[in-house]
Amino acid sequence: MVAPFLNRDNPEQIRKRLLLHVRVRWAVLTALIGIGTGYQLSGGDIEINRGTPLDIIILIVSVNIIIWAAVRYIHSASILRIMTLLQITFDLAVFSVATYITDGPASPAVILYCIPIVISSALLDAAAVYFTAITSTAFYALVLWLTQIASGRSDWPYTYTSQIIFFGLVFVIMAYVAEFLGNLRRNEEGERVQLEMVSLATHQLRTPATAVKGFLSLLQDGDMGKLNADQRDFIHRAYEENEMELRLIGNMLDVAHLDLQQLNFHPEQVDLRAMIVSLAEEHKLTSTKRKQTLILNIPESPVIYRCDEQLLRMAMDNLVSNAVKYGTPTGNVKIGLRELTHKIVITIEDNGIGIARGDQRKLFKRFSRVGSDSSSQVEGAGLGLYLVKKIMSIHDSKIDVVSYPGEGSIFTIELPKRKP
Amino acid sequence: MAKVLVVEDYASLQKIYKTALAMQGHVVDVANNGDEALDYTGKKEYDVILLDMLMPQTDGLSFLKIFSVRHRDAKTKIIAFSNLTTSELASEARELGVSKYLAKPALTPKQVAAEIDAVLKDSN
């Protein structure tokens, strides 16, 4: 998914947006060829005064290939931002040539080409669009004027004036679009402040809950005196409830951080094998307590993947923690990692309580809690898998679950390999 | 038995960690914030400092910056613990000489005491 509004510091988002434009251009080209062919076949005659439709086709194809090739190899946000500016300039060049060749702004070629140009304006601030509009319109007028001089004509055809006015108007619309999107971006800033407030408030809740955990833990261990069976049981229950509250606070904090972090996605080269080994090490204590066997089916050599390490680790941690929590005591928890030609597949498998088919659909929704025949009480706030799904969508990745009540669940993550 | 300074602003947590560490036989002092901790470390050398990172006035990072300059040769081991466990904060703390960075909500007081023992064992 391409984010609706661009974060111009996020190279992955800029790259995706540039590639979206490449696809839009291909679609426009196909539409132009389709309309042109249909028009010709129906007996119409396309009026081309200064060239052939092939000129436009060659231009669009060249622009697209240049941008597509550049985007594949560029990772720097600042250069990608320059590419967005170059892209709009390329679009303007094609737009100018199309107008010039067809000798009119009202031709299908020109009108259809406006679509990607207007979409491009979403990439830029209004000021940049105005600047590009003024310079490009002036440049276009200069080209027309020089063409007139070269052809030895001193008059100024009416169509030229109308072309320049039309050209300018298109840019005014683009600037409005850019300004509108700029306002939305400012709203995004408001949302960020709100999220930071949530993060702070949740953080404040953690401290007293941690203190309660400490007091109960000391009581539970008998450090403050011997307890009778009922007292021990009550304190144990209070401790477990508090643990659940701490997990809930932790998940809420993660969601708030994640929403903030989505705006600051930091991809880097990560060894997924090492990440899984370290996660397994972290969960070993809990799984051993439950007499479960943690089995790793991973390659012997590192599996390098470009992702946000902190986010992916958070997702994996949630899945492994669920597998240990809901897996049958004395059962197996298996973590698998496979590198295929076009993707990397991670599986987390348990042979625990499983999830009913009807519940599987709502599993990844915010605050969804699922029941199970074999578990009368499922703890948590229903944020863990929502987080996992969100992290996967940030990485353009898929997560699926196959589960049968009473038999266990297999969660599968598919990370697409990006071209270098 | 080790000399431990607990730097923590939350009164209940001060009591918990002081109790748990004293039960393990450690001698424990408690500072309410980074400034107080700097006063304590100016007067006495500690084996371990258990340092909360988020505190009013002088917080954990500020304390570490000043402590690392004032007590460059000290053998004191510092364990940071916080409710905030972002990797940025943890790595910054490690760069300033922290031996371990613990997530406060994840550990019981006894587990914190065990971490202190492990750090002391490593240093011997």
Coordinates of C-alpha atoms in Angstrom, one line a residue:
Chain A
M1 CA 0.0 0.0 0.0
V2 CA 1.2 3.5 -0.8
A3 CA 0.6 5.8 2.2
P4 CA -2.0 8.4 1.3
F5 CA 0.1 11.3 2.3
L6 CA 3.8 11.4 1.7
N7 CA 6.3 11.7 4.5
R8 CA 9.1 13.3 2.6
D9 CA 11.8 12.1 5.0
N10 CA 10.9 8.5 4.4
P11 CA 12.8 7.1 1.3
E12 CA 10.7 4.0 1.1
Q13 CA 7.5 6.1 0.8
I14 CA 9.0 8.4 -1.8
R15 CA 10.2 5.4 -3.8
K16 CA 6.8 3.8 -3.7
R17 CA 5.2 7.1 -4.7
L18 CA 7.6 7.5 -7.6
L19 CA 6.9 3.9 -8.8
L20 CA 3.2 4.6 -8.5
H21 CA 3.6 7.5 -10.9
V22 CA 5.5 5.2 -13.2
R23 CA 2.5 2.9 -13.2
V24 CA 0.1 5.8 -13.7
R25 CA 2.1 6.8 -16.8
W26 CA 2.0 3.3 -18.2
A27 CA -1.8 3.4 -17.7
V28 CA -2.1 6.8 -19.3
L29 CA 0.0 5.6 -22.3
T30 CA -2.2 2.5 -22.7
A31 CA -5.3 4.7 -22.5
L32 CA -3.9 7.1 -25.1
I33 CA -3.0 4.3 -27.5
G34 CA -6.4 2.7 -26.9
I35 CA -8.3 5.9 -27.5
G36 CA -6.2 6.8 -30.5
T37 CA -6.6 3.4 -32.1
G38 CA -10.3 3.3 -31.4
Y39 CA -10.7 6.8 -32.9
Q40 CA -8.8 5.8 -36.0
L41 CA -10.7 2.5 -36.4
S42 CA -14.0 4.4 -36.1
G43 CA -13.0 6.5 -39.1
G44 CA -11.8 9.5 -37.2
D45 CA -8.6 11.4 -38.0
I46 CA -6.3 12.5 -35.3
E47 CA -5.0 15.9 -36.1
I48 CA -1.3 16.0 -35.5
N49 CA 0.3 19.1 -37.0
R50 CA 3.9 18.9 -35.9
G51 CA 4.9 15.3 -35.4
T52 CA 3.5 11.8 -34.9
P53 CA 1.9 10.1 -31.9
L54 CA 5.1 8.0 -31.8
D55 CA 6.9 11.1 -30.4
I56 CA 4.7 11.2 -27.4
I57 CA 4.9 7.5 -26.9
I58 CA 8.7 7.6 -27.1
L59 CA 8.8 10.5 -24.6
I60 CA 6.6 8.8 -22.0
V61 CA 8.4 5.5 -22.3
S62 CA 11.8 7.2 -21.9
V63 CA 10.7 9.2 -18.9
N64 CA 9.3 6.1 -17.3
I65 CA 12.3 4.0 -17.9
I66 CA 14.7 6.7 -16.6
I67 CA 12.7 7.1 -13.4
W68 CA 12.1 3.4 -12.8
A69 CA 15.8 2.7 -13.3
A70 CA 16.9 5.5 -11.0
V71 CA 14.5 4.6 -8.3
R72 CA 15.7 1.0 -8.2
Y73 CA 19.2 2.1 -7.3
I74 CA 18.7 5.1 -5.1
H75 CA 18.2 4.8 -1.4
S76 CA 18.9 8.3 -0.2
A77 CA 15.8 10.4 0.8
S78 CA 17.3 13.7 -0.4
I79 CA 18.2 12.3 -3.8
L80 CA 14.8 10.7 -4.1
R81 CA 13.2 14.1 -3.2
I82 CA 15.2 15.6 -6.1
M83 CA 13.9 12.8 -8.3
T84 CA 10.3 13.9 -7.5
L85 CA 11.2 17.4 -8.7
L86 CA 12.8 15.9 -11.8
Q87 CA 9.8 13.8 -12.4
I88 CA 7.4 16.7 -12.4
T89 CA 9.8 18.5 -14.8
F90 CA 9.8 15.4 -17.1
D91 CA 6.1 15.4 -17.0
L92 CA 6.0 19.1 -17.9
A93 CA 8.3 18.4 -20.8
V94 CA 6.0 15.6 -22.1
F95 CA 3.0 17.9 -21.5
S96 CA 4.6 20.7 -23.5
V97 CA 5.6 18.4 -26.4
A98 CA 2.2 16.9 -26.5
T99 CA 0.5 20.3 -26.6
Y100 CA 3.0 21.4 -29.2
I101 CA 2.6 18.4 -31.4
T102 CA -1.2 18.2 -31.2
D103 CA -1.4 22.0 -31.5
G104 CA -4.0 22.4 -28.8
P105 CA -4.5 22.0 -25.1
A106 CA -7.8 20.4 -25.6
S107 CA -6.5 17.3 -27.4
P108 CA -6.9 13.9 -25.6
A109 CA -3.2 13.5 -25.3
V110 CA -2.8 16.7 -23.3
I111 CA -5.8 16.2 -21.1
L112 CA -4.9 12.7 -20.2
Y113 CA -1.4 13.6 -19.5
C114 CA -2.6 16.1 -16.8
I115 CA -3.6 13.2 -14.6
P116 CA -0.1 12.1 -13.6
I117 CA 1.0 15.7 -13.4
V118 CA -1.7 16.6 -10.9
I119 CA -1.0 13.5 -8.9
S120 CA 2.7 14.5 -8.9
S121 CA 1.8 17.7 -7.1
A122 CA 1.0 15.6 -4.1
L123 CA 4.7 15.1 -3.7
L124 CA 5.6 18.7 -3.5
D125 CA 4.9 21.7 -1.2
A126 CA 2.7 24.4 -2.7
A127 CA 5.7 26.7 -2.9
A128 CA 7.6 24.2 -5.0
V129 CA 4.7 23.7 -7.3
Y130 CA 4.3 27.5 -7.8
F131 CA 8.0 27.8 -8.5
T132 CA 7.9 25.0 -11.0
A133 CA 4.7 26.4 -12.6
I134 CA 6.1 29.9 -13.1
T135 CA 9.5 28.7 -14.4
S136 CA 8.1 26.0 -16.7
T137 CA 5.4 28.3 -18.1
A138 CA 8.0 30.9 -18.8
F139 CA 10.2 28.3 -20.4
Y140 CA 7.4 27.1 -22.5
A141 CA 6.6 30.6 -23.7
L142 CA 10.2 31.1 -24.5
V143 CA 10.4 27.9 -26.6
L144 CA 7.3 29.0 -28.5
W145 CA 8.8 32.4 -29.1
L146 CA 12.1 31.0 -30.3
T147 CA 10.2 28.6 -32.6
Q148 CA 8.5 31.6 -34.1
I149 CA 11.8 33.4 -34.6
A150 CA 13.4 30.3 -36.1
S151 CA 10.6 29.9 -38.6
G152 CA 11.0 33.6 -39.6
R153 CA 7.5 34.5 -38.5
S154 CA 6.9 37.7 -36.5
D155 CA 3.2 37.1 -35.6
W156 CA 2.0 35.5 -32.4
P157 CA -0.7 32.9 -33.1
Y158 CA -3.7 33.0 -30.9
T159 CA -3.3 29.2 -30.1
Y160 CA 0.0 29.9 -28.4
T161 CA -1.5 32.4 -26.0
S162 CA -4.3 29.9 -25.2
Q163 CA -1.8 27.2 -24.7
I164 CA 0.2 29.3 -22.2
I165 CA -2.9 30.3 -20.3
F166 CA -4.1 26.7 -20.2
F167 CA -0.6 25.6 -19.1
G168 CA -0.6 28.2 -16.3
L169 CA -4.1 27.2 -15.2
V170 CA -3.1 23.6 -14.8
F171 CA -0.4 24.7 -12.4
V172 CA -2.7 26.8 -10.4
I173 CA -4.9 23.7 -9.9
M174 CA -1.8 21.7 -8.9
A175 CA -0.8 24.4 -6.4
Y176 CA -4.2 24.2 -4.8
V177 CA -3.9 20.4 -4.6
A178 CA -0.5 20.7 -3.1
E179 CA -1.7 23.3 -0.6
F180 CA -4.7 21.1 0.4
L181 CA -2.3 18.1 0.9
G182 CA 0.0 20.4 2.9
N183 CA -2.9 21.2 5.2
L184 CA -3.6 17.5 5.7
R185 CA 0.1 17.0 6.5
R186 CA -0.3 19.7 9.2
N187 CA -3.2 17.8 10.6
E188 CA -0.9 14.8 10.7
E189 CA 1.4 16.9 12.9
G190 CA -1.6 17.4 15.3
E191 CA -2.1 13.6 15.3
R192 CA 1.5 13.2 16.2
V193 CA 1.2 15.4 19.2
Q194 CA -1.9 13.5 20.3
L195 CA 0.0 10.2 20.0
E196 CA 2.9 11.6 22.0
M197 CA 0.4 12.5 24.7
V198 CA -1.0 9.0 24.7
S199 CA 2.5 7.6 24.8
L200 CA 3.3 9.8 27.8
A201 CA 0.1 9.0 29.7
T202 CA 0.6 5.3 29.1
H203 CA 4.1 5.6 30.3
Q204 CA 2.9 7.2 33.5
L205 CA 0.6 4.3 34.1
R206 CA 3.5 1.9 33.9
T207 CA 5.3 3.2 37.0
P208 CA 2.6 2.5 39.6
A209 CA 1.9 -0.9 38.0
T210 CA 5.6 -1.8 38.2
A211 CA 5.5 -0.8 41.9
V212 CA 2.5 -3.1 42.5
K213 CA 4.4 -5.9 40.8
G214 CA 7.3 -5.4 43.1
F215 CA 5.3 -5.4 46.3
L216 CA 3.3 -8.4 45.3
S217 CA 6.4 -10.3 44.2
L218 CA 8.0 -9.8 47.6
L219 CA 4.9 -10.9 49.4
Q220 CA 4.4 -13.9 47.0
D221 CA 8.0 -15.1 47.6
G222 CA 7.3 -15.1 51.4
D223 CA 10.0 -12.5 52.0
M224 CA 7.6 -10.5 54.2
G225 CA 6.5 -13.5 56.3
K226 CA 4.9 -16.8 55.8
L227 CA 1.5 -16.9 54.1
N228 CA -1.3 -19.3 54.4
A229 CA -2.7 -21.1 51.3
D230 CA -5.5 -18.6 50.7
Q231 CA -3.3 -15.6 51.1
R232 CA -0.8 -17.1 48.7
D233 CA -3.5 -17.8 46.2
F234 CA -5.0 -14.3 46.4
I235 CA -1.6 -12.7 46.1
H236 CA -0.7 -14.9 43.1
R237 CA -4.0 -13.9 41.4
A238 CA -3.3 -10.2 42.1
Y239 CA 0.2 -10.6 40.7
E240 CA -1.1 -12.3 37.5
E241 CA -3.8 -9.6 37.0
N242 CA -1.1 -6.9 37.4
E243 CA 1.1 -8.7 34.9
M244 CA -1.8 -8.6 32.5
E245 CA -2.2 -4.9 33.1
L246 CA 1.5 -4.3 32.5
R247 CA 1.3 -6.2 29.2
L248 CA -1.7 -4.1 28.2
I249 CA 0.1 -0.9 29.0
G250 CA 3.1 -2.2 27.1
N251 CA 0.9 -3.0 24.0
M252 CA -0.8 0.4 24.2
L253 CA 2.6 2.1 24.3
D254 CA 3.8 0.0 21.4
V255 CA 0.8 1.0 19.3
A256 CA 1.3 4.7 20.1
H257 CA 5.1 4.3 19.3
L258 CA 4.3 2.4 16.2
D259 CA 1.9 5.1 14.9
L260 CA 4.7 7.6 15.6
Q261 CA 7.4 5.4 14.1
Q262 CA 5.4 4.8 10.9
L263 CA 6.3 8.4 10.2
N264 CA 9.9 7.6 10.9
F265 CA 10.4 4.2 9.3
H266 CA 14.1 3.3 9.6
P267 CA 15.0 0.4 7.2
E268 CA 18.4 -1.2 7.5
Q269 CA 20.1 -4.4 6.6
V270 CA 19.2 -6.9 9.3
D271 CA 20.2 -10.6 9.8
L272 CA 16.9 -12.3 10.4
R273 CA 18.6 -15.5 11.5
A274 CA 20.4 -13.7 14.3
M275 CA 17.2 -11.9 15.2
I276 CA 15.3 -15.2 15.6
V277 CA 18.2 -16.8 17.6
S278 CA 18.2 -13.9 20.0
L279 CA 14.3 -13.9 20.3
A280 CA 14.4 -17.7 21.0
E281 CA 17.0 -17.0 23.7
E282 CA 14.7 -14.4 25.3
H283 CA 11.7 -16.7 25.4
K284 CA 13.6 -19.8 26.5
L285 CA 13.1 -19.1 30.2
T286 CA 9.2 -18.9 29.9
S287 CA 9.0 -21.9 27.5
T288 CA 11.2 -24.0 29.8
K289 CA 9.0 -23.1 32.7
R290 CA 6.0 -24.4 30.7
K291 CA 8.1 -27.5 29.8
Q292 CA 7.8 -26.6 26.1
T293 CA 10.5 -27.3 23.6
L294 CA 11.5 -24.4 21.4
I295 CA 12.6 -25.7 18.0
L296 CA 14.4 -23.5 15.4
N297 CA 14.3 -24.5 11.7
I298 CA 16.6 -21.9 10.4
P299 CA 19.4 -21.8 7.8
E300 CA 23.0 -22.0 9.0
S301 CA 24.1 -18.8 7.2
P302 CA 22.8 -15.3 7.9
V303 CA 19.6 -14.2 6.1
I304 CA 20.0 -10.5 5.3
Y305 CA 16.8 -8.4 4.8
R306 CA 16.2 -4.7 4.6
C307 CA 13.6 -3.8 7.2
D308 CA 13.1 -1.7 10.4
E309 CA 14.8 -4.0 12.9
Q310 CA 13.0 -2.6 16.0
L311 CA 9.5 -3.0 14.4
L312 CA 10.1 -6.5 12.9
R313 CA 11.5 -7.7 16.2
M314 CA 8.4 -6.3 18.0
A315 CA 6.1 -8.2 15.6
M316 CA 8.1 -11.5 16.0
D317 CA 8.3 -11.1 19.7
N318 CA 4.5 -10.8 19.9
L319 CA 4.0 -14.0 17.8
V320 CA 6.6 -16.0 19.7
S321 CA 5.2 -14.8 23.0
N322 CA 1.7 -15.9 21.9
A323 CA 2.9 -19.3 20.7
V324 CA 4.6 -19.9 24.1
K325 CA 1.5 -18.5 26.0
Y326 CA -1.1 -20.4 24.1
G327 CA 1.0 -23.5 23.2
T328 CA 0.3 -26.7 25.1
P329 CA 2.5 -27.1 28.2
T330 CA 5.1 -29.8 27.3
G331 CA 4.4 -29.2 23.6
N332 CA 6.6 -27.7 20.9
V333 CA 7.0 -24.1 19.7
K334 CA 8.6 -24.1 16.3
I335 CA 10.2 -21.0 14.6
G336 CA 11.1 -21.4 10.9
L337 CA 13.0 -19.2 8.5
R338 CA 13.3 -20.0 4.8
E339 CA 14.8 -17.9 2.0
L340 CA 13.0 -18.4 -1.3
T341 CA 13.7 -16.7 -4.7
H342 CA 11.3 -13.8 -4.3
K343 CA 10.5 -13.8 -0.6
I344 CA 11.5 -14.8 2.9
V345 CA 9.1 -16.9 4.9
I346 CA 9.0 -16.9 8.7
T347 CA 6.7 -19.4 10.5
I348 CA 5.8 -19.5 14.2
E349 CA 4.0 -22.7 15.1
D350 CA 2.5 -24.1 18.3
N351 CA 0.4 -27.1 19.1
G352 CA -1.8 -25.3 21.6
I353 CA -5.4 -24.3 22.0
G354 CA -5.8 -23.0 18.4
I355 CA -8.3 -20.5 17.1
A356 CA -11.8 -21.1 15.7
R357 CA -12.2 -20.4 12.0
G358 CA -14.8 -17.7 12.7
D359 CA -12.4 -15.9 15.1
Q360 CA -9.5 -16.0 12.6
R361 CA -11.0 -13.2 10.5
K362 CA -11.1 -10.7 13.4
L363 CA -7.8 -11.8 14.8
F364 CA -5.8 -8.9 13.5
K365 CA -8.3 -6.1 14.3
R366 CA -7.7 -3.5 17.0
F367 CA -9.0 -4.6 20.4
S368 CA -10.3 -7.9 19.0
R369 CA -10.3 -10.7 21.5
V370 CA -11.1 -14.2 20.5
G371 CA -12.5 -17.0 22.5
S372 CA -11.8 -20.7 22.1
D373 CA -13.6 -23.9 23.2
S374 CA -10.6 -24.9 25.1
S375 CA -9.8 -21.5 26.7
S376 CA -12.5 -19.9 28.7
Q377 CA -10.4 -16.9 29.5
V378 CA -8.2 -15.3 26.9
E379 CA -6.2 -12.5 28.4
G380 CA -4.9 -9.4 26.7
A381 CA -6.5 -6.4 25.1
G382 CA -6.4 -7.6 21.5
L383 CA -3.6 -5.2 20.5
G384 CA -0.7 -7.7 20.0
L385 CA -1.8 -9.1 16.6
Y386 CA -3.1 -5.7 15.5
L387 CA 0.4 -4.5 16.1
V388 CA 1.9 -7.4 14.1
K389 CA -0.4 -6.8 11.2
K390 CA 0.4 -3.1 11.2
I391 CA 4.1 -3.7 11.2
M392 CA 3.7 -6.2 8.3
S393 CA 1.8 -3.7 6.3
I394 CA 4.5 -1.1 6.8
H395 CA 6.9 -3.6 5.4
D396 CA 4.6 -4.5 2.5
S397 CA 4.5 -8.0 3.9
K398 CA 1.8 -10.5 4.5
I399 CA 0.8 -12.4 7.6
D400 CA -1.5 -15.4 7.5
V401 CA -2.7 -17.8 10.1
V402 CA -3.7 -21.5 9.8
S403 CA -5.3 -22.8 13.0
Y404 CA -7.5 -25.6 14.2
P405 CA -9.0 -25.5 17.7
G406 CA -7.3 -28.0 19.9
E407 CA -4.5 -28.6 17.4
G408 CA -2.6 -25.4 17.4
S409 CA -1.7 -22.4 15.1
I410 CA 0.8 -21.6 12.4
F411 CA 1.5 -17.9 11.7
T412 CA 3.3 -17.3 8.5
I413 CA 5.0 -14.0 7.6
E414 CA 6.0 -13.4 4.0
L415 CA 8.6 -10.7 3.4
P416 CA 8.9 -9.8 -0.3
K417 CA 12.5 -9.5 -1.5
R418 CA 13.1 -6.1 -2.9
K419 CA 15.2 -5.7 -5.9
P420 CA 18.7 -4.3 -5.0
Chain B
M1 CA 27.9 -7.8 50.2
A2 CA 28.1 -4.7 48.0
K3 CA 27.5 -1.0 48.4
V4 CA 24.6 -0.2 46.1
L5 CA 23.1 3.2 45.3
V6 CA 19.5 3.2 44.0
V7 CA 18.7 6.3 42.0
E8 CA 14.9 6.3 41.7
D9 CA 12.3 9.1 42.0
Y10 CA 9.3 7.0 42.7
A11 CA 8.9 6.4 46.5
S12 CA 7.3 2.9 46.3
L13 CA 9.9 1.7 43.9
Q14 CA 12.6 3.0 46.2
K15 CA 11.2 1.0 49.1
I16 CA 10.8 -2.2 47.0
Y17 CA 14.4 -2.1 45.6
K18 CA 15.9 -1.1 49.0
T19 CA 14.1 -4.0 50.7
A20 CA 14.9 -6.6 48.1
L21 CA 18.6 -5.6 47.9
A22 CA 19.0 -5.3 51.7
M23 CA 17.6 -8.9 52.0
Q24 CA 20.4 -10.0 49.7
G25 CA 22.8 -8.5 52.2
H26 CA 23.7 -5.3 50.2
V27 CA 24.2 -2.0 51.9
V28 CA 21.8 0.4 50.1
D29 CA 21.5 4.1 49.8
V30 CA 18.7 5.8 47.9
A31 CA 18.9 9.0 45.9
N32 CA 15.8 10.8 44.6
N33 CA 17.3 12.1 41.4
G34 CA 20.5 12.6 39.5
D35 CA 21.6 15.6 41.6
E36 CA 21.3 13.7 44.8
A37 CA 23.1 10.7 43.2
L38 CA 26.0 13.0 42.3
D39 CA 26.2 14.2 45.9
Y40 CA 26.2 10.6 47.2
T41 CA 28.9 9.5 44.7
G42 CA 31.0 12.5 45.6
K43 CA 31.2 11.3 49.2
K44 CA 31.3 7.5 48.8
E45 CA 32.4 4.9 46.3
Y46 CA 29.7 2.4 45.3
D47 CA 30.1 -1.0 43.8
V48 CA 26.9 -0.7 41.8
I49 CA 24.6 2.1 40.9
L50 CA 21.0 1.1 39.9
L51 CA 20.0 4.1 37.9
D52 CA 16.5 5.1 36.7
M53 CA 16.7 6.9 33.4
L54 CA 13.6 9.1 33.6
M55 CA 13.7 11.4 36.5
P56 CA 12.8 15.1 37.1
Q57 CA 15.7 17.6 37.2
T58 CA 18.9 15.7 36.5
D59 CA 17.8 12.5 34.7
G60 CA 19.8 9.3 34.1
L61 CA 21.6 10.4 30.9
S62 CA 22.7 13.7 32.5
F63 CA 23.9 11.9 35.6
L64 CA 25.9 9.5 33.4
K65 CA 27.5 12.3 31.5
I66 CA 28.6 14.1 34.7
F67 CA 29.6 10.9 36.5
S68 CA 31.7 9.7 33.6
V69 CA 33.8 12.9 33.7
R70 CA 34.0 13.2 37.5
H71 CA 34.7 9.6 38.3
R72 CA 36.6 8.4 35.2
D73 CA 38.6 5.9 37.1
A74 CA 35.9 4.6 39.4
K75 CA 35.2 0.8 39.4
T76 CA 31.5 1.4 40.0
K77 CA 29.3 -0.6 37.8
I78 CA 26.1 1.1 36.6
I79 CA 22.9 -0.7 35.8
A80 CA 20.3 1.4 34.1
F81 CA 16.7 0.5 34.4
S82 CA 13.7 2.2 33.0
N83 CA 10.1 2.0 31.9
L84 CA 11.3 3.4 28.6
T85 CA 13.3 0.8 26.7
T86 CA 13.9 2.5 23.3
S87 CA 17.0 1.2 21.6
E88 CA 18.2 4.8 21.1
L89 CA 18.1 5.5 24.9
A90 CA 19.7 2.1 25.7
S91 CA 22.5 2.6 23.2
E92 CA 23.2 6.1 24.4
A93 CA 23.3 4.8 28.0
R94 CA 25.7 2.0 27.0
E95 CA 28.0 4.5 25.3
L96 CA 28.2 6.4 28.6
G97 CA 29.4 3.3 30.5
V98 CA 26.2 1.5 31.5
S99 CA 26.9 -2.3 32.0
K100 CA 23.3 -3.4 31.6
Y101 CA 20.0 -1.8 30.5
L102 CA 17.0 -3.4 32.2
A103 CA 13.3 -3.0 31.4
K104 CA 11.8 -2.1 34.8
P105 CA 8.3 -3.6 34.3
A106 CA 9.7 -7.0 33.1
L107 CA 11.6 -7.8 36.3
T108 CA 10.7 -8.6 39.8
P109 CA 12.9 -7.0 42.6
K110 CA 14.7 -10.4 43.1
Q111 CA 15.5 -10.5 39.4
V112 CA 16.9 -7.0 39.6
A113 CA 19.0 -8.2 42.6
A114 CA 20.1 -11.2 40.5
E115 CA 21.2 -8.9 37.7
I116 CA 23.3 -6.9 40.2
D117 CA 24.9 -10.1 41.4
A118 CA 25.7 -11.1 37.9
V119 CA 27.3 -7.7 37.1
L120 CA 29.4 -7.9 40.3
K121 CA 30.4 -11.5 39.5
D122 CA 31.5 -10.4 36.0
S123 CA 33.6 -7.6 37.4
N124 CA 35.5 -9.9 39.8

